[in-house]
Amino acid sequence: MILGILTDNNPKDATHRITIQALSKSLKELGHEVVDAYALKTTPDAIFSTRHIDPTDQNIEGFLKECKDNNIPIYVFINDVYRVDNNRLQQWALISDIIFTPTKCHKIFIESICSNRVEVLPDSIDYLIDTPIIKTHKNNSKTKICWFGSPESYNKSMNIYQPLIDKLIKDNLIEYTIISNFPEVPNHIKYIPFSTETFCKNLQQFDLCVLSHSPLDYDINTIVKSPNKLTLSISLGVPCVVSRTPSYREVLEECQLEEYCFSSPLELEKIIKTLSSPEKRNEYLEKSQNKIINKFKYQNLGKIFLHEINRK
């Protein structure tokens, strides 16, 4: 198969790494050809794009119409459901043979607003990680905790938990670091600017990672999320304390670690104190690392994609 990829080729974009690079590498290892659609010199068997590409762009619209006229299947990956993207989603729905999306929650939501066939293509573990980083946790005077993501995400999902974080810092129970691109953070919180080049190394130094997609803004996109941050962190040897977001909850339930999901500051505090024990952290990783690698490694994407496009 020759698959033409429509992408902005931005390695700093998580979707490009987790989906485009992972799917391309996986398919190539299975013996298929994957080519940048802009550089195609022969007719592809199919086209794959992400939601970031505008199908009405004058440089792309004619190409996609030609594909449709020649019965070349068009597949699009929709990984976020922001309100501002609704028009673009509907434009892709008009021309796509299959809409791929990273979780069952995404699938249910998208199926409720368009009549296309929608299938799950899970996010692979970021940075093409396919073997776990083995880390034996040891006791520290303070539990080193981090949070990573966008400033917007932190402001939407962590504000209710900030007083607890501040209290635990004041009581000398934790050391708390944000890895992001914040313009500024309070003096009592440590900060590491996010960089794709140094992120994995930076994350590995921590005892715990707190991940929250609590829908405190009552927005669908805050709860319909991929577990890619969770799978990356655990693969790097850092256990996660996570909001009871559907995708996070499902992954931890499969690992028999559902007790490490929280929906309130009281639950979060209890979990952090439990996982201050290095023995508990090591037990967490023993239960989760291999399961997560086996389920979310990049090699699976090509097989899942081929199964879905060949299934009638």
mmCIF file of C-alpha atoms in Angstrom:
data_model
loop_
_atom_site.group_PDB
_atom_site.id
_atom_site.type_symbol
_atom_site.label_atom_id
_atom_site.label_comp_id
_atom_site.label_asym_id
_atom_site.label_seq_id
_atom_site.Cartn_x
_atom_site.Cartn_y
_atom_site.Cartn_z
ATOM 1 C CA MET A 1 0.000 0.000 0.000
ATOM 2 C CA ILE A 2 1.093 3.553 -0.710
ATOM 3 C CA LEU A 3 -0.288 5.943 1.901
ATOM 4 C CA GLY A 4 -0.090 9.675 1.285
ATOM 5 C CA ILE A 5 0.200 11.726 4.474
ATOM 6 C CA LEU A 6 -1.092 15.291 4.791
ATOM 7 C CA THR A 7 0.819 16.868 7.657
ATOM 8 C CA ASP A 8 2.486 20.100 8.705
ATOM 9 C CA ASN A 9 5.653 18.096 9.516
ATOM 10 C CA ASN A 10 6.138 19.736 12.901
ATOM 11 C CA PRO A 11 8.095 17.374 15.214
ATOM 12 C CA LYS A 12 7.360 19.689 18.153
ATOM 13 C CA ASP A 13 3.653 18.942 17.776
ATOM 14 C CA ALA A 14 2.586 15.959 19.895
ATOM 15 C CA THR A 15 0.062 14.719 17.317
ATOM 16 C CA HIS A 16 2.773 14.616 14.672
ATOM 17 C CA ARG A 17 4.980 12.464 16.912
ATOM 18 C CA ILE A 18 2.296 10.266 18.505
ATOM 19 C CA THR A 19 0.242 9.600 15.378
ATOM 20 C CA ILE A 20 1.952 10.623 12.122
ATOM 21 C CA GLN A 21 5.499 9.511 12.938
ATOM 22 C CA ALA A 22 4.300 6.429 14.829
ATOM 23 C CA LEU A 23 1.870 5.283 12.119
ATOM 24 C CA SER A 24 4.400 5.957 9.361
ATOM 25 C CA LYS A 25 7.168 4.016 11.102
ATOM 26 C CA SER A 26 4.839 1.150 11.952
ATOM 27 C CA LEU A 27 3.499 0.818 8.392
ATOM 28 C CA LYS A 28 6.979 1.001 6.879
ATOM 29 C CA GLU A 29 8.129 -1.796 9.191
ATOM 30 C CA LEU A 30 5.176 -3.832 7.875
ATOM 31 C CA GLY A 31 6.397 -3.320 4.307
ATOM 32 C CA HIS A 32 4.153 -0.448 3.192
ATOM 33 C CA GLU A 33 5.149 2.851 1.612
ATOM 34 C CA VAL A 34 4.313 6.092 3.403
ATOM 35 C CA VAL A 35 4.894 9.337 1.518
ATOM 36 C CA ASP A 36 4.331 13.020 2.207
ATOM 37 C CA ALA A 37 1.252 13.801 0.105
ATOM 38 C CA TYR A 38 2.886 17.020 -1.106
ATOM 39 C CA ALA A 39 5.732 14.982 -2.612
ATOM 40 C CA LEU A 40 3.707 12.195 -4.235
ATOM 41 C CA LYS A 41 5.006 11.133 -7.630
ATOM 42 C CA THR A 42 2.530 8.303 -8.079
ATOM 43 C CA THR A 43 -1.146 7.774 -7.261
ATOM 44 C CA PRO A 44 -1.553 6.736 -3.600
ATOM 45 C CA ASP A 45 -3.853 3.966 -2.425
ATOM 46 C CA ALA A 46 -5.179 6.211 0.341
ATOM 47 C CA ILE A 47 -4.737 9.595 2.035
ATOM 48 C CA PHE A 48 -4.346 10.150 5.796
ATOM 49 C CA SER A 49 -4.562 13.577 7.445
ATOM 50 C CA THR A 50 -4.920 15.111 10.894
ATOM 51 C CA ARG A 51 -7.426 17.722 12.021
ATOM 52 C CA HIS A 52 -4.712 20.387 11.864
ATOM 53 C CA ILE A 53 -4.908 20.449 8.062
ATOM 54 C CA ASP A 54 -7.649 22.658 6.609
ATOM 55 C CA PRO A 55 -9.425 20.685 3.828
ATOM 56 C CA THR A 56 -10.774 23.922 2.337
ATOM 57 C CA ASP A 57 -7.299 25.433 1.919
ATOM 58 C CA GLN A 58 -6.868 26.402 -1.742
ATOM 59 C CA ASN A 59 -3.635 24.388 -1.962
ATOM 60 C CA ILE A 60 -5.300 21.223 -0.639
ATOM 61 C CA GLU A 61 -8.966 21.349 -1.636
ATOM 62 C CA GLY A 62 -8.320 20.547 -5.311
ATOM 63 C CA PHE A 63 -6.021 17.653 -4.418
ATOM 64 C CA LEU A 64 -8.632 16.121 -2.099
ATOM 65 C CA LYS A 65 -11.368 16.543 -4.726
ATOM 66 C CA GLU A 66 -9.199 14.743 -7.250
ATOM 67 C CA CYS A 67 -8.706 11.911 -4.746
ATOM 68 C CA LYS A 68 -12.469 11.610 -4.251
ATOM 69 C CA ASP A 69 -13.087 11.668 -8.021
ATOM 70 C CA ASN A 70 -10.631 8.793 -8.410
ATOM 71 C CA ASN A 71 -12.120 6.783 -5.511
ATOM 72 C CA ILE A 72 -9.000 7.133 -3.375
ATOM 73 C CA PRO A 73 -10.061 6.684 0.279
ATOM 74 C CA ILE A 74 -9.502 9.640 2.602
ATOM 75 C CA TYR A 75 -8.948 9.076 6.314
ATOM 76 C CA VAL A 76 -8.681 11.818 8.922
ATOM 77 C CA PHE A 77 -7.505 11.689 12.537
ATOM 78 C CA ILE A 78 -9.530 13.875 14.915
ATOM 79 C CA ASN A 79 -7.857 13.911 18.322
ATOM 80 C CA ASP A 80 -9.436 17.005 19.892
ATOM 81 C CA VAL A 81 -12.972 18.345 19.843
ATOM 82 C CA TYR A 82 -12.594 22.053 20.527
ATOM 83 C CA ARG A 83 -15.625 24.185 19.693
ATOM 84 C CA VAL A 84 -13.545 26.336 17.375
ATOM 85 C CA ASP A 85 -12.742 23.228 15.327
ATOM 86 C CA ASN A 86 -16.370 22.266 14.703
ATOM 87 C CA ASN A 87 -16.495 23.753 11.208
ATOM 88 C CA ARG A 88 -13.271 22.006 10.223
ATOM 89 C CA LEU A 89 -14.504 18.715 11.662
ATOM 90 C CA GLN A 90 -17.681 18.999 9.604
ATOM 91 C CA GLN A 91 -15.655 19.810 6.482
ATOM 92 C CA TRP A 92 -13.563 16.677 6.988
ATOM 93 C CA ALA A 93 -16.727 14.664 7.649
ATOM 94 C CA LEU A 94 -18.018 15.580 4.192
ATOM 95 C CA ILE A 95 -15.080 13.924 2.419
ATOM 96 C CA SER A 96 -13.695 11.281 4.820
ATOM 97 C CA ASP A 97 -14.278 7.575 4.380
ATOM 98 C CA ILE A 98 -13.286 6.890 7.988
ATOM 99 C CA ILE A 99 -12.666 9.287 10.872
ATOM 100 C CA PHE A 100 -10.033 7.921 13.246
ATOM 101 C CA THR A 101 -9.868 9.115 16.833
ATOM 102 C CA PRO A 102 -7.759 8.120 19.869
ATOM 103 C CA THR A 103 -10.324 6.880 22.434
ATOM 104 C CA LYS A 104 -13.767 5.352 22.776
ATOM 105 C CA CYS A 105 -15.012 8.613 24.329
ATOM 106 C CA HIS A 106 -13.875 10.567 21.274
ATOM 107 C CA LYS A 107 -15.610 8.004 19.065
ATOM 108 C CA ILE A 108 -18.918 8.290 20.939
ATOM 109 C CA PHE A 109 -18.811 12.079 20.826
ATOM 110 C CA ILE A 110 -17.924 12.345 17.127
ATOM 111 C CA GLU A 111 -20.560 9.769 16.193
ATOM 112 C CA SER A 112 -23.130 12.006 17.882
ATOM 113 C CA ILE A 113 -22.406 14.944 15.570
ATOM 114 C CA CYS A 114 -21.728 13.283 12.203
ATOM 115 C CA SER A 115 -22.807 10.106 10.404
ATOM 116 C CA ASN A 116 -19.372 8.929 9.278
ATOM 117 C CA ARG A 117 -17.806 5.653 10.256
ATOM 118 C CA VAL A 118 -15.598 6.411 13.271
ATOM 119 C CA GLU A 119 -12.885 4.060 14.556
ATOM 120 C CA VAL A 120 -10.337 4.170 17.374
ATOM 121 C CA LEU A 121 -6.647 4.537 16.519
ATOM 122 C CA PRO A 122 -4.977 4.882 19.932
ATOM 123 C CA ASP A 123 -2.256 7.418 20.581
ATOM 124 C CA SER A 124 1.066 5.624 20.738
ATOM 125 C CA ILE A 125 3.524 6.281 23.531
ATOM 126 C CA ASP A 126 5.210 9.576 22.719
ATOM 127 C CA TYR A 127 8.757 9.770 21.358
ATOM 128 C CA LEU A 128 8.300 6.258 19.845
ATOM 129 C CA ILE A 129 9.138 4.610 23.176
ATOM 130 C CA ASP A 130 8.624 0.846 22.925
ATOM 131 C CA THR A 131 10.568 -0.467 25.912
ATOM 132 C CA PRO A 132 10.071 0.639 29.539
ATOM 133 C CA ILE A 133 12.671 2.668 31.384
ATOM 134 C CA ILE A 134 13.377 0.561 34.452
ATOM 135 C CA LYS A 135 13.656 2.755 37.515
ATOM 136 C CA THR A 136 13.890 1.569 41.115
ATOM 137 C CA HIS A 137 12.406 4.226 43.374
ATOM 138 C CA LYS A 138 14.147 5.023 46.644
ATOM 139 C CA ASN A 139 13.160 7.013 49.689
ATOM 140 C CA ASN A 140 13.481 10.822 49.584
ATOM 141 C CA SER A 141 13.037 13.387 52.335
ATOM 142 C CA LYS A 142 10.391 15.011 50.104
ATOM 143 C CA THR A 143 8.350 13.411 47.346
ATOM 144 C CA LYS A 144 9.379 15.016 44.060
ATOM 145 C CA ILE A 145 6.204 15.671 42.090
ATOM 146 C CA CYS A 146 5.725 17.195 38.660
ATOM 147 C CA TRP A 147 2.899 18.294 36.413
ATOM 148 C CA PHE A 148 3.347 18.824 32.664
ATOM 149 C CA GLY A 149 1.170 20.206 29.908
ATOM 150 C CA SER A 150 -0.033 23.534 28.524
ATOM 151 C CA PRO A 151 -0.708 26.610 30.686
ATOM 152 C CA GLU A 152 -4.316 26.529 29.459
ATOM 153 C CA SER A 153 -4.746 22.955 30.670
ATOM 154 C CA TYR A 154 -3.284 23.774 34.087
ATOM 155 C CA ASN A 155 -5.575 26.751 34.543
ATOM 156 C CA LYS A 156 -8.634 24.717 33.563
ATOM 157 C CA SER A 157 -7.958 21.545 35.530
ATOM 158 C CA MET A 158 -5.651 22.244 38.468
ATOM 159 C CA ASN A 159 -6.931 25.439 40.075
ATOM 160 C CA ILE A 160 -9.108 23.575 42.605
ATOM 161 C CA TYR A 161 -6.074 21.506 43.672
ATOM 162 C CA GLN A 162 -3.578 24.364 43.955
ATOM 163 C CA PRO A 163 -4.335 25.141 47.637
ATOM 164 C CA LEU A 164 -3.564 21.502 48.497
ATOM 165 C CA ILE A 165 -0.309 21.614 46.520
ATOM 166 C CA ASP A 166 0.639 24.830 48.319
ATOM 167 C CA LYS A 167 -0.115 23.228 51.707
ATOM 168 C CA LEU A 168 1.975 20.122 50.983
ATOM 169 C CA ILE A 169 4.880 22.312 49.883
ATOM 170 C CA LYS A 170 4.577 24.432 53.044
ATOM 171 C CA ASP A 171 4.546 21.289 55.205
ATOM 172 C CA ASN A 172 7.774 20.121 53.503
ATOM 173 C CA LEU A 173 6.097 16.940 52.266
ATOM 174 C CA ILE A 174 6.631 17.526 48.559
ATOM 175 C CA GLU A 175 8.774 19.361 46.058
ATOM 176 C CA TYR A 176 6.572 20.481 43.187
ATOM 177 C CA THR A 177 7.672 21.293 39.635
ATOM 178 C CA ILE A 178 5.728 22.421 36.575
ATOM 179 C CA ILE A 179 7.113 21.493 33.147
ATOM 180 C CA SER A 180 5.436 23.811 30.673
ATOM 181 C CA ASN A 181 5.694 27.156 28.906
ATOM 182 C CA PHE A 182 4.208 29.383 31.598
ATOM 183 C CA PRO A 183 5.083 33.086 31.434
ATOM 184 C CA GLU A 184 5.688 32.945 35.201
ATOM 185 C CA VAL A 185 5.033 30.737 38.239
ATOM 186 C CA PRO A 186 4.984 31.480 42.007
ATOM 187 C CA ASN A 187 8.356 31.415 43.759
ATOM 188 C CA HIS A 188 7.526 28.360 45.885
ATOM 189 C CA ILE A 189 6.920 26.236 42.754
ATOM 190 C CA LYS A 190 9.844 24.978 40.698
ATOM 191 C CA TYR A 191 9.683 25.397 36.952
ATOM 192 C CA ILE A 192 11.295 23.726 33.941
ATOM 193 C CA PRO A 193 10.588 25.177 30.483
ATOM 194 C CA PHE A 194 9.183 22.514 28.168
ATOM 195 C CA SER A 195 11.463 21.324 25.378
ATOM 196 C CA THR A 196 10.978 18.262 23.202
ATOM 197 C CA GLU A 197 14.752 17.727 23.272
ATOM 198 C CA THR A 198 15.050 17.507 27.085
ATOM 199 C CA PHE A 199 11.566 16.540 28.250
ATOM 200 C CA CYS A 200 12.045 12.777 28.713
ATOM 201 C CA LYS A 201 15.263 13.256 30.662
ATOM 202 C CA ASN A 202 13.664 15.941 32.829
ATOM 203 C CA LEU A 203 10.592 13.852 33.603
ATOM 204 C CA GLN A 204 12.589 10.829 34.744
ATOM 205 C CA GLN A 205 14.000 12.675 37.750
ATOM 206 C CA PHE A 206 10.600 12.766 39.527
ATOM 207 C CA ASP A 207 8.961 10.364 41.973
ATOM 208 C CA LEU A 208 5.394 11.114 40.882
ATOM 209 C CA CYS A 209 3.471 12.876 38.171
ATOM 210 C CA VAL A 210 0.083 14.509 38.822
ATOM 211 C CA LEU A 211 -2.151 14.618 35.745
ATOM 212 C CA SER A 212 -5.504 16.340 35.842
ATOM 213 C CA HIS A 213 -8.127 16.746 33.170
ATOM 214 C CA SER A 214 -10.855 17.473 35.689
ATOM 215 C CA PRO A 215 -13.630 19.194 33.682
ATOM 216 C CA LEU A 216 -13.839 22.208 35.966
ATOM 217 C CA ASP A 217 -14.783 24.338 32.962
ATOM 218 C CA TYR A 218 -17.630 21.935 32.053
ATOM 219 C CA ASP A 219 -16.211 21.678 28.526
ATOM 220 C CA ILE A 220 -16.416 18.410 26.582
ATOM 221 C CA ASN A 221 -12.804 18.682 25.410
ATOM 222 C CA THR A 222 -11.530 18.765 28.983
ATOM 223 C CA ILE A 223 -12.921 15.302 29.700
ATOM 224 C CA VAL A 224 -12.687 13.652 26.260
ATOM 225 C CA LYS A 225 -8.928 13.236 26.347
ATOM 226 C CA SER A 226 -6.262 10.770 25.288
ATOM 227 C CA PRO A 227 -4.173 9.010 27.988
ATOM 228 C CA ASN A 228 -0.914 9.813 26.147
ATOM 229 C CA LYS A 229 0.600 11.762 29.065
ATOM 230 C CA LEU A 230 -0.130 8.864 31.410
ATOM 231 C CA THR A 231 1.364 6.235 29.101
ATOM 232 C CA LEU A 232 4.496 8.314 28.497
ATOM 233 C CA SER A 233 5.122 9.029 32.166
ATOM 234 C CA ILE A 234 4.712 5.410 33.256
ATOM 235 C CA SER A 235 6.898 4.190 30.384
ATOM 236 C CA LEU A 236 9.630 6.509 31.680
ATOM 237 C CA GLY A 237 9.376 5.025 35.173
ATOM 238 C CA VAL A 238 7.296 7.753 36.822
ATOM 239 C CA PRO A 239 3.995 6.648 38.438
ATOM 240 C CA CYS A 240 0.990 8.912 37.867
ATOM 241 C CA VAL A 241 -1.734 10.227 40.112
ATOM 242 C CA VAL A 242 -4.573 11.043 37.738
ATOM 243 C CA SER A 243 -7.975 12.681 37.591
ATOM 244 C CA ARG A 244 -10.876 10.290 37.096
ATOM 245 C CA THR A 245 -11.032 11.239 33.424
ATOM 246 C CA PRO A 246 -12.441 8.311 31.383
ATOM 247 C CA SER A 247 -9.254 7.505 29.461
ATOM 248 C CA TYR A 248 -7.001 7.741 32.537
ATOM 249 C CA ARG A 249 -9.427 5.714 34.604
ATOM 250 C CA GLU A 250 -9.689 2.977 31.977
ATOM 251 C CA VAL A 251 -5.913 2.551 31.700
ATOM 252 C CA LEU A 252 -5.374 2.357 35.463
ATOM 253 C CA GLU A 253 -8.301 -0.019 35.907
ATOM 254 C CA GLU A 254 -6.712 -2.353 33.342
ATOM 255 C CA CYS A 255 -3.534 -2.235 35.458
ATOM 256 C CA GLN A 256 -5.513 -2.773 38.700
ATOM 257 C CA LEU A 257 -4.380 0.643 39.913
ATOM 258 C CA GLU A 258 -7.728 2.460 39.944
ATOM 259 C CA GLU A 259 -7.157 3.543 43.565
ATOM 260 C CA TYR A 260 -4.753 6.155 42.186
ATOM 261 C CA CYS A 261 -7.500 8.149 40.444
ATOM 262 C CA PHE A 262 -8.865 11.258 42.177
ATOM 263 C CA SER A 263 -11.894 13.534 41.932
ATOM 264 C CA SER A 264 -11.302 15.787 44.940
ATOM 265 C CA PRO A 265 -8.445 17.446 46.837
ATOM 266 C CA LEU A 266 -9.004 15.020 49.723
ATOM 267 C CA GLU A 267 -8.485 12.014 47.436
ATOM 268 C CA LEU A 268 -5.454 13.612 45.831
ATOM 269 C CA GLU A 269 -3.820 14.260 49.199
ATOM 270 C CA LYS A 270 -4.416 10.676 50.337
ATOM 271 C CA ILE A 271 -2.929 9.240 47.143
ATOM 272 C CA ILE A 272 0.143 11.482 47.244
ATOM 273 C CA LYS A 273 0.834 10.411 50.826
ATOM 274 C CA THR A 274 0.384 6.735 49.911
ATOM 275 C CA LEU A 275 2.779 7.004 46.990
ATOM 276 C CA SER A 276 5.381 8.803 49.082
ATOM 277 C CA SER A 277 6.429 5.219 49.818
ATOM 278 C CA PRO A 278 9.057 4.046 47.287
ATOM 279 C CA GLU A 279 7.789 0.487 47.738
ATOM 280 C CA LYS A 280 4.320 1.573 46.585
ATOM 281 C CA ARG A 281 5.785 3.375 43.583
ATOM 282 C CA ASN A 282 7.813 0.333 42.568
ATOM 283 C CA GLU A 283 4.727 -1.860 42.946
ATOM 284 C CA TYR A 284 2.794 0.582 40.757
ATOM 285 C CA LEU A 285 5.365 0.305 37.967
ATOM 286 C CA GLU A 286 5.521 -3.495 38.228
ATOM 287 C CA LYS A 287 1.778 -3.619 37.601
ATOM 288 C CA SER A 288 1.672 -1.080 34.793
ATOM 289 C CA GLN A 289 4.803 -0.647 32.697
ATOM 290 C CA ASN A 290 4.749 -3.806 30.593
ATOM 291 C CA LYS A 291 0.968 -3.689 30.086
ATOM 292 C CA ILE A 292 1.146 -0.108 28.845
ATOM 293 C CA ILE A 293 4.103 -0.750 26.544
ATOM 294 C CA ASN A 294 2.358 -3.776 25.027
ATOM 295 C CA LYS A 295 -0.890 -1.894 24.441
ATOM 296 C CA PHE A 296 0.380 1.514 23.310
ATOM 297 C CA LYS A 297 3.723 0.899 21.563
ATOM 298 C CA TYR A 298 3.948 2.485 18.116
ATOM 299 C CA GLN A 299 4.221 -0.898 16.353
ATOM 300 C CA ASN A 300 0.511 -1.520 17.057
ATOM 301 C CA LEU A 301 -0.717 1.478 15.064
ATOM 302 C CA GLY A 302 -0.037 0.073 11.619
ATOM 303 C CA LYS A 303 -1.773 -3.207 12.448
ATOM 304 C CA ILE A 304 -4.836 -1.448 13.891
ATOM 305 C CA PHE A 305 -5.032 0.953 10.951
ATOM 306 C CA LEU A 306 -4.776 -1.827 8.344
ATOM 307 C CA HIS A 307 -7.353 -3.935 10.170
ATOM 308 C CA GLU A 308 -9.879 -1.081 10.201
ATOM 309 C CA ILE A 309 -9.474 0.059 6.599
ATOM 310 C CA ASN A 310 -9.712 -3.522 5.325
ATOM 311 C CA ARG A 311 -12.726 -4.370 7.490
ATOM 312 C CA LYS A 312 -16.036 -4.057 5.682
#
